[in-house]
Short mmCIF file of N, CA and C and ligand atoms in Angstrom, two decimals:
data_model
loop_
_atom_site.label_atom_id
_atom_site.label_comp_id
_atom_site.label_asym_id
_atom_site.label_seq_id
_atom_site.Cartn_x
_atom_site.Cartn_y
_atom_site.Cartn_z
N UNK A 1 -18.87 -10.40 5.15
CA UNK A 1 -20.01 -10.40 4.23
C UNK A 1 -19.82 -9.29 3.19
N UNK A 2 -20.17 -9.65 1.85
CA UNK A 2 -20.29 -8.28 0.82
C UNK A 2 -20.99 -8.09 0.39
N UNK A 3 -21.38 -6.80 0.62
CA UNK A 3 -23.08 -6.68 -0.17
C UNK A 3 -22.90 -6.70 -1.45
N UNK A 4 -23.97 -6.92 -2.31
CA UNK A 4 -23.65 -7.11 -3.30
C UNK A 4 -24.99 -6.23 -4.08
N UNK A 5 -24.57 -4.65 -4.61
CA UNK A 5 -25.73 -3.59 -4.56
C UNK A 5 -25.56 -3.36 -6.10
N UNK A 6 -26.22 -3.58 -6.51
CA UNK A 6 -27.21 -3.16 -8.02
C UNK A 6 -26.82 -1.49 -7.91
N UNK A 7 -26.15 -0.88 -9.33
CA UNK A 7 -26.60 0.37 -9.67
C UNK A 7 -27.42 1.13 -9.80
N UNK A 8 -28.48 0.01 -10.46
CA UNK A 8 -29.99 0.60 -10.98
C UNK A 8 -30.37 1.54 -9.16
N UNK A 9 -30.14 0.88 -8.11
CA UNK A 9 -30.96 1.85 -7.12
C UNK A 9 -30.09 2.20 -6.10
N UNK A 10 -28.69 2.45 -6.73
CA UNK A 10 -27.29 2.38 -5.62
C UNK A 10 -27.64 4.35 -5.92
N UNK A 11 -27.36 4.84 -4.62
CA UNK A 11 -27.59 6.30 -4.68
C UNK A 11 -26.39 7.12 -4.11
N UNK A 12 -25.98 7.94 -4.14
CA UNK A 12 -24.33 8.77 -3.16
C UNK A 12 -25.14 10.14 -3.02
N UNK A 13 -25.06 10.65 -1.54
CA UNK A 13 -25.60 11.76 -0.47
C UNK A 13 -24.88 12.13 -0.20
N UNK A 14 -24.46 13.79 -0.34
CA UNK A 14 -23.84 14.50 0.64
C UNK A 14 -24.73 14.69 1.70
N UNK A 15 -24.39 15.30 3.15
CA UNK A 15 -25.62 15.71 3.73
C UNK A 15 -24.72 15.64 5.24
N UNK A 16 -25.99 16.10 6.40
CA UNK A 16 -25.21 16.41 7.39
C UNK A 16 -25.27 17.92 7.47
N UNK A 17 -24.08 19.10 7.69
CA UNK A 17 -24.35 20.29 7.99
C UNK A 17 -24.18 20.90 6.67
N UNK A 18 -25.40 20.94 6.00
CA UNK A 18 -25.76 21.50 4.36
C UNK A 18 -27.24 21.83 4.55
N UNK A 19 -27.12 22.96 3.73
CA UNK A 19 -28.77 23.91 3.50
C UNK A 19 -29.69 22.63 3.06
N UNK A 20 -28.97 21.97 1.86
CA UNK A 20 -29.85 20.72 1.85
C UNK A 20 -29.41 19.61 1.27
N UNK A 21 -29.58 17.90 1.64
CA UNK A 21 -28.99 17.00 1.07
C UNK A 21 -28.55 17.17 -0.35
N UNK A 22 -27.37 17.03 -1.26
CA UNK A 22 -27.36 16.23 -2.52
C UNK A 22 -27.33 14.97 -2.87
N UNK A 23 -28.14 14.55 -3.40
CA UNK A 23 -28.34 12.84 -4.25
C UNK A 23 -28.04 12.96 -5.49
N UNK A 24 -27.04 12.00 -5.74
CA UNK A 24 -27.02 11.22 -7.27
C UNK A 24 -27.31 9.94 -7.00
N UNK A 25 -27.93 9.75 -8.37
CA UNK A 25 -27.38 8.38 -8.67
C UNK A 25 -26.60 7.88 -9.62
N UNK A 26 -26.79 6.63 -10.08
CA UNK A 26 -25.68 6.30 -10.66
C UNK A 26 -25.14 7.14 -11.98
N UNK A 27 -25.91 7.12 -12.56
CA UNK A 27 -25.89 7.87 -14.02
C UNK A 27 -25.79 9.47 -14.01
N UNK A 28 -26.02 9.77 -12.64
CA UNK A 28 -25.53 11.07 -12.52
C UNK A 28 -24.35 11.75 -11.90
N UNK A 29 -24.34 11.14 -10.96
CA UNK A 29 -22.49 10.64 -10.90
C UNK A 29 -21.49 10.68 -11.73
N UNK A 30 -21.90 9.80 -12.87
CA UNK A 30 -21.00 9.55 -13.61
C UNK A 30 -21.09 10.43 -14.81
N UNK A 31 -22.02 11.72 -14.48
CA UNK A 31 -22.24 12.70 -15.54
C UNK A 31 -20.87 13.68 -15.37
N UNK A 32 -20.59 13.47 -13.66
CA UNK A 32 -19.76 14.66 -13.49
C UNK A 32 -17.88 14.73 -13.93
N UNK A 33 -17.31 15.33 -13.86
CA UNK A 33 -15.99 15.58 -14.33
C UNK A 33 -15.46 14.12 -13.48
N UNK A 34 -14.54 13.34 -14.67
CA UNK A 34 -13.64 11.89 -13.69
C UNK A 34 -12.40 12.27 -13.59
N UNK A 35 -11.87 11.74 -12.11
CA UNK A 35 -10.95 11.95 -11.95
C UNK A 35 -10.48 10.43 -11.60
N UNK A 36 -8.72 10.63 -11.10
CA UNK A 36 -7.86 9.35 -11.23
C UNK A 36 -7.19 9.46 -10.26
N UNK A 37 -6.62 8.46 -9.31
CA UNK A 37 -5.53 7.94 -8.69
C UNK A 37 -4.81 7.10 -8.88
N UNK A 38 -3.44 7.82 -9.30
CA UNK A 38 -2.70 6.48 -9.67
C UNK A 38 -1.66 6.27 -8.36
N UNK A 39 -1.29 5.49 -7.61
CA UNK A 39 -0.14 5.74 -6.80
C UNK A 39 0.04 4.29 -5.79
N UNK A 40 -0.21 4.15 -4.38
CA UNK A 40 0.15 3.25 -3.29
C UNK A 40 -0.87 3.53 -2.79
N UNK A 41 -0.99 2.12 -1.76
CA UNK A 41 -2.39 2.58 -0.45
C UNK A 41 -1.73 1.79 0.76
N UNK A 42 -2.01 1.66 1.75
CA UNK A 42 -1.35 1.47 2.90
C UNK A 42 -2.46 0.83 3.80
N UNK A 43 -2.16 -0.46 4.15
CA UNK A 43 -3.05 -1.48 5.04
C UNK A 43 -2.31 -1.22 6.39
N UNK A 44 -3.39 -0.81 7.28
CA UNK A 44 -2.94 -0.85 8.41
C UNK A 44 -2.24 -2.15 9.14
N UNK A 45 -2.11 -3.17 8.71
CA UNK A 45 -1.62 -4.66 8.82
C UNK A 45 -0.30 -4.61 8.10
N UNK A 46 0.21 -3.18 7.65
CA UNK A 46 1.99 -2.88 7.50
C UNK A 46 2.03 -3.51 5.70
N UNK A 47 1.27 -4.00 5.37
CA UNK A 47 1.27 -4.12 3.61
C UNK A 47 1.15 -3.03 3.33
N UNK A 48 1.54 -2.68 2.19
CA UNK A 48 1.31 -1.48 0.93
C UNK A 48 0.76 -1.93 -0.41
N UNK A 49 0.13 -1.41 -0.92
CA UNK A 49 0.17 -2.18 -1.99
C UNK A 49 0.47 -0.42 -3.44
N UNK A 50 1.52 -1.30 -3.97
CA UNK A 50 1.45 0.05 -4.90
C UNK A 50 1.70 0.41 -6.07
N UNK A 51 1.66 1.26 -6.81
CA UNK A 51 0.84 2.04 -8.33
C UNK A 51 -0.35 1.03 -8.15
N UNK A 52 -1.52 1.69 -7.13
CA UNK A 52 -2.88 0.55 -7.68
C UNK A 52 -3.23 2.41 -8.85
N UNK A 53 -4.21 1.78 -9.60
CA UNK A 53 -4.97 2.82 -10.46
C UNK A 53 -6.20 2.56 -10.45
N UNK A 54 -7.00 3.54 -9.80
CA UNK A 54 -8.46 3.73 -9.37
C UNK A 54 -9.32 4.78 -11.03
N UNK A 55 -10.47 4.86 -10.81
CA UNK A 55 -11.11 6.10 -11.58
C UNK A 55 -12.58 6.42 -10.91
N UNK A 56 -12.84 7.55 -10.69
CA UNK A 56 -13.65 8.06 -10.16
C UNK A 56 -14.19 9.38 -10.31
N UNK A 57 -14.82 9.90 -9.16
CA UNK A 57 -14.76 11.11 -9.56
C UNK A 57 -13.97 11.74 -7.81
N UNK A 58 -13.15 13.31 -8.18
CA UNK A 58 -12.85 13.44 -6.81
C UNK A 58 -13.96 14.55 -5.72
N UNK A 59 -14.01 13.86 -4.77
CA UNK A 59 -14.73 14.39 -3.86
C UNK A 59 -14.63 15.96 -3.57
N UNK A 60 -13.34 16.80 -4.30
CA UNK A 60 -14.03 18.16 -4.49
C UNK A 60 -14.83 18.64 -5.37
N UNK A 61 -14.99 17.35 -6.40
CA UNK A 61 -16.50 17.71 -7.26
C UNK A 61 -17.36 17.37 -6.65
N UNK A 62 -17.56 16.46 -5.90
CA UNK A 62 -19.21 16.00 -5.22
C UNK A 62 -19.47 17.76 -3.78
N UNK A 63 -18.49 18.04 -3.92
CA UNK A 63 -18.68 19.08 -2.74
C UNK A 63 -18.72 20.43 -3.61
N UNK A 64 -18.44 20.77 -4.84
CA UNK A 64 -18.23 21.95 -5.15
C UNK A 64 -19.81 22.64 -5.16
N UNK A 65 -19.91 23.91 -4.98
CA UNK A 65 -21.38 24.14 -4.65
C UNK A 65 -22.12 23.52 -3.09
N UNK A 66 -21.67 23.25 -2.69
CA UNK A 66 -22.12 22.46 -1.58
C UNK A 66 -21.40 23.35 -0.48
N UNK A 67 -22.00 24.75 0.18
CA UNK A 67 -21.91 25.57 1.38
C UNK A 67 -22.26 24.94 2.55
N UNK A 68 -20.57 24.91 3.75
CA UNK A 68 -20.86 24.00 4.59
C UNK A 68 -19.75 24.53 5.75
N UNK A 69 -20.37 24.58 6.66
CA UNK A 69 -19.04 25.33 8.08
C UNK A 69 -18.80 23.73 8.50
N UNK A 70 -19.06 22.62 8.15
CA UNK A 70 -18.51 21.58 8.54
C UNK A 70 -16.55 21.47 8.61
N UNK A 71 -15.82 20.37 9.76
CA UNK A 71 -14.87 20.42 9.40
C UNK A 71 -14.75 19.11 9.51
N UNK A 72 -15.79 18.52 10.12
CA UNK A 72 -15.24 17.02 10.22
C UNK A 72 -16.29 16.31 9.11
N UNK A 73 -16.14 15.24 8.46
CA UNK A 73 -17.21 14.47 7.77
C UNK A 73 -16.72 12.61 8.41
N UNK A 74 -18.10 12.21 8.36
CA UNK A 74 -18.44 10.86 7.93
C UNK A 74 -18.54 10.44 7.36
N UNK A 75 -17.43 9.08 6.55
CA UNK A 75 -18.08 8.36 5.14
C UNK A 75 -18.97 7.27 5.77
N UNK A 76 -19.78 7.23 5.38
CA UNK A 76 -20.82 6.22 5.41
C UNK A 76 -21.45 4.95 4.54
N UNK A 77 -21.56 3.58 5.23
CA UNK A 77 -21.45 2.49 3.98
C UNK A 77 -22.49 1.97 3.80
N UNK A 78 -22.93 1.19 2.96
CA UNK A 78 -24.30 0.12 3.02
C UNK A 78 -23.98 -0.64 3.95
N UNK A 79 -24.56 -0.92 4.76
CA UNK A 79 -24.72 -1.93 6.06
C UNK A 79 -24.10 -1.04 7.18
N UNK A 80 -24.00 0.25 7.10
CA UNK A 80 -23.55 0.58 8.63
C UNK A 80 -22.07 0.83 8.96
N UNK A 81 -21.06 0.15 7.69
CA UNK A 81 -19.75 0.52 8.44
C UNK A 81 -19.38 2.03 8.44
N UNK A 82 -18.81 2.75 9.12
CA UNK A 82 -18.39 4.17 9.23
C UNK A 82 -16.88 4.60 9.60
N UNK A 83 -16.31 5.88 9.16
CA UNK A 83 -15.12 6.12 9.56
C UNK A 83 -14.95 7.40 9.09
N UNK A 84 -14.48 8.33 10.34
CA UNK A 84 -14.37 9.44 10.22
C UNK A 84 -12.66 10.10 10.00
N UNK A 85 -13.22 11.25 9.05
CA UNK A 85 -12.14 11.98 9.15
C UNK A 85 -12.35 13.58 9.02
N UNK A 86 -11.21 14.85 8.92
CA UNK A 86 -11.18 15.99 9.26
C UNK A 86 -11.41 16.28 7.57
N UNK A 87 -12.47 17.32 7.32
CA UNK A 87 -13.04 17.60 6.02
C UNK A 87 -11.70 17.63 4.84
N UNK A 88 -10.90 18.16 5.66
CA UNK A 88 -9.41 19.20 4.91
C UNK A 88 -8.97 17.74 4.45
N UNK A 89 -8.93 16.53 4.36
CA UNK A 89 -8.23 15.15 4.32
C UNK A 89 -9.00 15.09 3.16
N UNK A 90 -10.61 15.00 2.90
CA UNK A 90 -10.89 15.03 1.65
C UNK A 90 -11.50 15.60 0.44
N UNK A 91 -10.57 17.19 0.66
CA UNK A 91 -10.53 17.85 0.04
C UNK A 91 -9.02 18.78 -0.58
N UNK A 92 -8.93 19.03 -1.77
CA UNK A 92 -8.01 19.51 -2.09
C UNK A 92 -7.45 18.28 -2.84
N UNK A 93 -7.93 17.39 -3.68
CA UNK A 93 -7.81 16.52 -4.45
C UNK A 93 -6.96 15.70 -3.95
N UNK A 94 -7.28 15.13 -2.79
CA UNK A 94 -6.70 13.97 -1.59
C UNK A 94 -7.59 12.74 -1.47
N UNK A 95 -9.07 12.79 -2.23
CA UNK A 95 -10.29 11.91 -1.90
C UNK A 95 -10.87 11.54 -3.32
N UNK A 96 -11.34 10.44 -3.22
CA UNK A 96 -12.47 10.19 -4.37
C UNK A 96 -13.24 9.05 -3.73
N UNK A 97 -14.05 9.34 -4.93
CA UNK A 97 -14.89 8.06 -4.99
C UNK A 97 -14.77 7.30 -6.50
N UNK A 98 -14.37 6.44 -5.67
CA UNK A 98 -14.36 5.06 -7.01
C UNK A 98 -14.91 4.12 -7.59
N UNK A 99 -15.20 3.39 -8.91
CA UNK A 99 -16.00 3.01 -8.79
C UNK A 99 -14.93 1.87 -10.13
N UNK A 100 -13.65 2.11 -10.15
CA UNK A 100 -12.86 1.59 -11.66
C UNK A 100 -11.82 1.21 -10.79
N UNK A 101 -10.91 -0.08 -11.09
CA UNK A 101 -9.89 -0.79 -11.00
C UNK A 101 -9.47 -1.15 -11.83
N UNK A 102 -8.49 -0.48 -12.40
CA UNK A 102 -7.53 -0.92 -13.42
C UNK A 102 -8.34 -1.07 -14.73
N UNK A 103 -9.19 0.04 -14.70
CA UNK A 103 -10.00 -0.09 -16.07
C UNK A 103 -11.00 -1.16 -15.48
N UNK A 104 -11.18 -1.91 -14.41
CA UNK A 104 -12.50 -2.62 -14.30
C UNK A 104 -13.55 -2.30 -13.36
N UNK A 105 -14.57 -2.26 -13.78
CA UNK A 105 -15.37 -2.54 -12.63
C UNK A 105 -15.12 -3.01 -11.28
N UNK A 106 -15.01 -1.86 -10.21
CA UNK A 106 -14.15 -1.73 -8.99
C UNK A 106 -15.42 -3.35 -8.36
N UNK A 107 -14.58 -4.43 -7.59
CA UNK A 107 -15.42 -5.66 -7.39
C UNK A 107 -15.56 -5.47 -6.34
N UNK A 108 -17.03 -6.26 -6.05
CA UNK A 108 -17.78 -6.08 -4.78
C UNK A 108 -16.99 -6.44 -3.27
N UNK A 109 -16.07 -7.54 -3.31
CA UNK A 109 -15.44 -7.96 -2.27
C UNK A 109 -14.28 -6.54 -2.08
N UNK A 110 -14.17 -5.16 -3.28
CA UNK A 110 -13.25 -4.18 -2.91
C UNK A 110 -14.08 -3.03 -2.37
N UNK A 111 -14.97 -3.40 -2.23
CA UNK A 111 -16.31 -2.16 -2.36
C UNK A 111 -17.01 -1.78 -3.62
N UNK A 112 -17.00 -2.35 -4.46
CA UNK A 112 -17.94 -2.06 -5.48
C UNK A 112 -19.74 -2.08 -5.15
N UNK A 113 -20.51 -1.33 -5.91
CA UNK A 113 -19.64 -0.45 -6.95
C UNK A 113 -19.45 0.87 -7.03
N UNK A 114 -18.81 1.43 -5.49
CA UNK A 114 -18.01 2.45 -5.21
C UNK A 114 -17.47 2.66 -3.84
N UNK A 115 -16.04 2.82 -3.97
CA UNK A 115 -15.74 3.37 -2.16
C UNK A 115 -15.11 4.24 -2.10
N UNK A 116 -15.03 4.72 -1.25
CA UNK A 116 -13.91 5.79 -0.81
C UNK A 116 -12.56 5.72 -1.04
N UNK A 117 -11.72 6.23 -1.33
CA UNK A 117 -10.68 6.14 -1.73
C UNK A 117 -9.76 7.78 -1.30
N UNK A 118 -9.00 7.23 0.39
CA UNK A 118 -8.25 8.42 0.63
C UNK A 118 -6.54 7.87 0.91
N UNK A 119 -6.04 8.04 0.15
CA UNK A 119 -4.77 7.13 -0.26
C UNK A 119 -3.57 7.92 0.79
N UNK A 120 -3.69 9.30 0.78
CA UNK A 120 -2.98 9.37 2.46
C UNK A 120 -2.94 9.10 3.44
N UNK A 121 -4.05 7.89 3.92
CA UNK A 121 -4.61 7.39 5.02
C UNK A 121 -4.37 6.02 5.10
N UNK A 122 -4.15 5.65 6.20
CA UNK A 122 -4.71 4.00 6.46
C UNK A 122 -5.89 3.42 5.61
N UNK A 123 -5.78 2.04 5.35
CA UNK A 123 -7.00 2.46 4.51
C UNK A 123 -8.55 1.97 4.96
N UNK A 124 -7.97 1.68 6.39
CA UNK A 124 -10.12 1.88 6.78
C UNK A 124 -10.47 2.75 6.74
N UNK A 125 -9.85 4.03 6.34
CA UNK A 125 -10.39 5.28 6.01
C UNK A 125 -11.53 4.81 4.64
N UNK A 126 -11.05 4.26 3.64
CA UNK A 126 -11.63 4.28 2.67
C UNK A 126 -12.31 3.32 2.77
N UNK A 127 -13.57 3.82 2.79
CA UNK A 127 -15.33 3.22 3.11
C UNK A 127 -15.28 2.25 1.71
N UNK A 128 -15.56 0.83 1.85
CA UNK A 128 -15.91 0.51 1.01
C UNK A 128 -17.52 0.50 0.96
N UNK A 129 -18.63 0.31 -0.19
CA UNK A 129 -19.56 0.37 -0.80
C UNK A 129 -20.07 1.82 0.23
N UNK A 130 -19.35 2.42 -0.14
CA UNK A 130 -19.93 3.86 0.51
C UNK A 130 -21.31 4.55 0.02
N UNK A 131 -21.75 5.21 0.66
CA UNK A 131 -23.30 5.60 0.39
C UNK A 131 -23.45 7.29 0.51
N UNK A 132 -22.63 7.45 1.15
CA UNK A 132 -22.94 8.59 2.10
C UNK A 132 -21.34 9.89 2.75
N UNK A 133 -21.65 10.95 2.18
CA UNK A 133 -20.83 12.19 3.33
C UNK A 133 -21.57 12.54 4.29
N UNK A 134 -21.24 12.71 5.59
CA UNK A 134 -22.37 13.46 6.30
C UNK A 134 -21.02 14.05 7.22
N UNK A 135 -21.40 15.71 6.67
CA UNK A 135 -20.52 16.74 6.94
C UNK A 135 -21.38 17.01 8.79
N UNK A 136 -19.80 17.68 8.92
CA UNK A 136 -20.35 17.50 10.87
C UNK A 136 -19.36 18.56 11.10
N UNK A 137 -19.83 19.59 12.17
CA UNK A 137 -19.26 20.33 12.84
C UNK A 137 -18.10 19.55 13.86
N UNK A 138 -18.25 18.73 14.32
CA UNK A 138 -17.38 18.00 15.55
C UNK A 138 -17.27 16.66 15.00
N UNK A 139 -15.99 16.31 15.35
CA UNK A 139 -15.65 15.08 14.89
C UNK A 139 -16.76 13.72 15.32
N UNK A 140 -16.81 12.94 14.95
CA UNK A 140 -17.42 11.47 15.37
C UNK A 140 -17.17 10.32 15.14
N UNK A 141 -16.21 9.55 15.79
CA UNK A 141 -15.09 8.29 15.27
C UNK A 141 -16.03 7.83 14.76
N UNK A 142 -15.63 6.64 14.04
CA UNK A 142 -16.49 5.51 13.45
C UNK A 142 -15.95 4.49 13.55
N UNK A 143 -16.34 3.07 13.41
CA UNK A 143 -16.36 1.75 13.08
C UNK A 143 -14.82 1.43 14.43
N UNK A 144 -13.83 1.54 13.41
CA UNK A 144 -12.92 0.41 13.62
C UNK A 144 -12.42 2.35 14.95
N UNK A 145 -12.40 3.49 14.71
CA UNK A 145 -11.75 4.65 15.76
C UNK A 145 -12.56 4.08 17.05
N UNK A 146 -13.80 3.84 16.69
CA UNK A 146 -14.56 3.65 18.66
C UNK A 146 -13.92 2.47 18.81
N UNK A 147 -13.17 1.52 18.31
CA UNK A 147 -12.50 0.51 19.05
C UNK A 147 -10.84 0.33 18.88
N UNK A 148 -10.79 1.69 18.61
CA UNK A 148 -9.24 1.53 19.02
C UNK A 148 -8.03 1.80 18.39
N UNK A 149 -8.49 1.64 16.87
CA UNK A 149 -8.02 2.40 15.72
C UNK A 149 -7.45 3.57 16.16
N UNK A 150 -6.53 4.55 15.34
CA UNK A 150 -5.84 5.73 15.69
C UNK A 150 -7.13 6.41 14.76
N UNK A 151 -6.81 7.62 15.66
CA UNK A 151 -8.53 8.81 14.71
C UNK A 151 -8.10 9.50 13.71
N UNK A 152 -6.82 9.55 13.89
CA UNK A 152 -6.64 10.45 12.03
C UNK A 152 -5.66 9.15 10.88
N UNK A 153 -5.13 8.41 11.55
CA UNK A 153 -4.21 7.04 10.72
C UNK A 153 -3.26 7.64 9.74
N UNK A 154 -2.08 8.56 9.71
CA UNK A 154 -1.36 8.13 8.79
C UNK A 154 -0.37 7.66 9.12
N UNK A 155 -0.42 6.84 7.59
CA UNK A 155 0.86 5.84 7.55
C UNK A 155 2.22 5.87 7.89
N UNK A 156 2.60 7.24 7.53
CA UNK A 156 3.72 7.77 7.61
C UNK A 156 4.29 7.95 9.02
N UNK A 157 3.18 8.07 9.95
CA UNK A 157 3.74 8.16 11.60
C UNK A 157 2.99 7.13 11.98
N UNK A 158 2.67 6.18 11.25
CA UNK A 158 2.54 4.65 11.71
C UNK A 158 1.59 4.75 12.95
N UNK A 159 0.27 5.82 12.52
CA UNK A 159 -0.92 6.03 13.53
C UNK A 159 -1.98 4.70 13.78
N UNK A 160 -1.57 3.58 13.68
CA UNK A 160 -2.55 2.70 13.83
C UNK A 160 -3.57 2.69 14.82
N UNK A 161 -3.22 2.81 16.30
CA UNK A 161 -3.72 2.67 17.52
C UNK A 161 -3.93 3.90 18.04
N UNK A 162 -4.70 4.20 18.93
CA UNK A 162 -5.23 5.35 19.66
C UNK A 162 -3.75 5.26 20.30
N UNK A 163 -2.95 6.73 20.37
CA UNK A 163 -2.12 6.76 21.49
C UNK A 163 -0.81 6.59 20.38
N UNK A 164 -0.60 6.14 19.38
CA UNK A 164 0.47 6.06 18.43
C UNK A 164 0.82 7.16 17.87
N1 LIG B 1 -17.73 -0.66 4.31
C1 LIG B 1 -16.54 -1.09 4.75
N2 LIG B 1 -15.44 -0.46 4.30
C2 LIG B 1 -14.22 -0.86 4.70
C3 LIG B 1 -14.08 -1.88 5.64
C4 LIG B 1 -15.25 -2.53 6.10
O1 LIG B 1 -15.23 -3.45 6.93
N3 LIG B 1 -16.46 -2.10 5.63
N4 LIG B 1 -12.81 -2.27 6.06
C5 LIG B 1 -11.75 -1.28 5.90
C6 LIG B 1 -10.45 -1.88 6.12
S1 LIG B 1 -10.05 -2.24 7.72
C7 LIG B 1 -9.57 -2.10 5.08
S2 LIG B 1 -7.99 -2.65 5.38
C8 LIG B 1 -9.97 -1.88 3.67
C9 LIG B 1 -9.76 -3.14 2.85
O2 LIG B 1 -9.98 -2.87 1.49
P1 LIG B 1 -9.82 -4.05 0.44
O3 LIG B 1 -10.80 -5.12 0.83
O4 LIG B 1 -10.13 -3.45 -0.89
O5 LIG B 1 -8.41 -4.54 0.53
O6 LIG B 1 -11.32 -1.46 3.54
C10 LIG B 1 -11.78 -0.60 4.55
N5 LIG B 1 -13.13 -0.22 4.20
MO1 LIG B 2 -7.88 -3.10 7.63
#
């Protein structure tokens, strides 16, 4: 199923272990500094797909100002899907949020109109129609890790499965 979410009331939250939530919305989001990925992404199903070119903004702007002893975060989606990773993965200009494909309007069946986008990772890392950070002292698998998924996924040591 793909949701299919209107800008006019689509919102992005940091939140979790922070003095206090941040909300944008759309138009404020897109007030802040954009950033780009140009490069490969990696399907845990052994495809690659690569030079895709994303535009967004990167997730050390949605965090800058944002005081937090968190190390683990949750991306979080419309309808509930989740997937965790270690804060340090999306930060240090390793993460964004996207919302552009190839100059288009990132499409709803990719997560539009915005997902996560952590291109060192497997990519159920990257939440599509993401909503949400929720910074966490202790890790907390999500979605596809509580069933079996590997908990950190990279490609490179071919982490698919718990135990790989
Ligand atoms: N919200 C949400 N994000 C998600 C998923 C999902 O089911 N829901 N699936 C993940 C998985 S398993 C993959 S392989 C990629 C697929 O991204 P694509 O549809 O753009 O190829 O999205 C990831 N992000
Ligand atoms: Mo997947």
């Amino acid at each position: 199923m793909t949701p299919r979410l209107g800008t006019a009331s689509w919102t992005f939250t940091v939140d979790g272990l922070v003095e206090r939530p941040t909300i944008w919305t759309w138009d404020e989001i897109h007030a802040l500094p954009a950033s780009s990925y140009r490069g490969d992404i990696h399907c845990v199903t052994t495809w690659s797909k690569l030079d895709m070119h994303f535009d967004g903004v990167s997730v050390d702007t949605l965090l800058d100002g944002v005081e937090t002893a968190a190390e683990h975060v949750v991306a979080v989606a419309d309808h509930g899907y989740t997937t965790n990773l270690p804060l340090e993965d999306v930060t240090g200009g390793r993460a964004w949020v996207v919302d552009t494909f190839d100059g288009q309007p990132l499409e709803p069946e990719h997560g539009g109109p915005a997902r996560l986008l952590v291109p060192h990772l497997y990519l159920w890392k990257s939440a599509k129609w993401l909503r949400e950070l929720r910074l966490l002292s202790d890790d907390e698998p999500g979605f596809w890790e509580t069933l079996g998924y590997h908990n950190y996924g990279d490609p490179w040591r071919e982490q698919r499965y718990w135990g790989d």
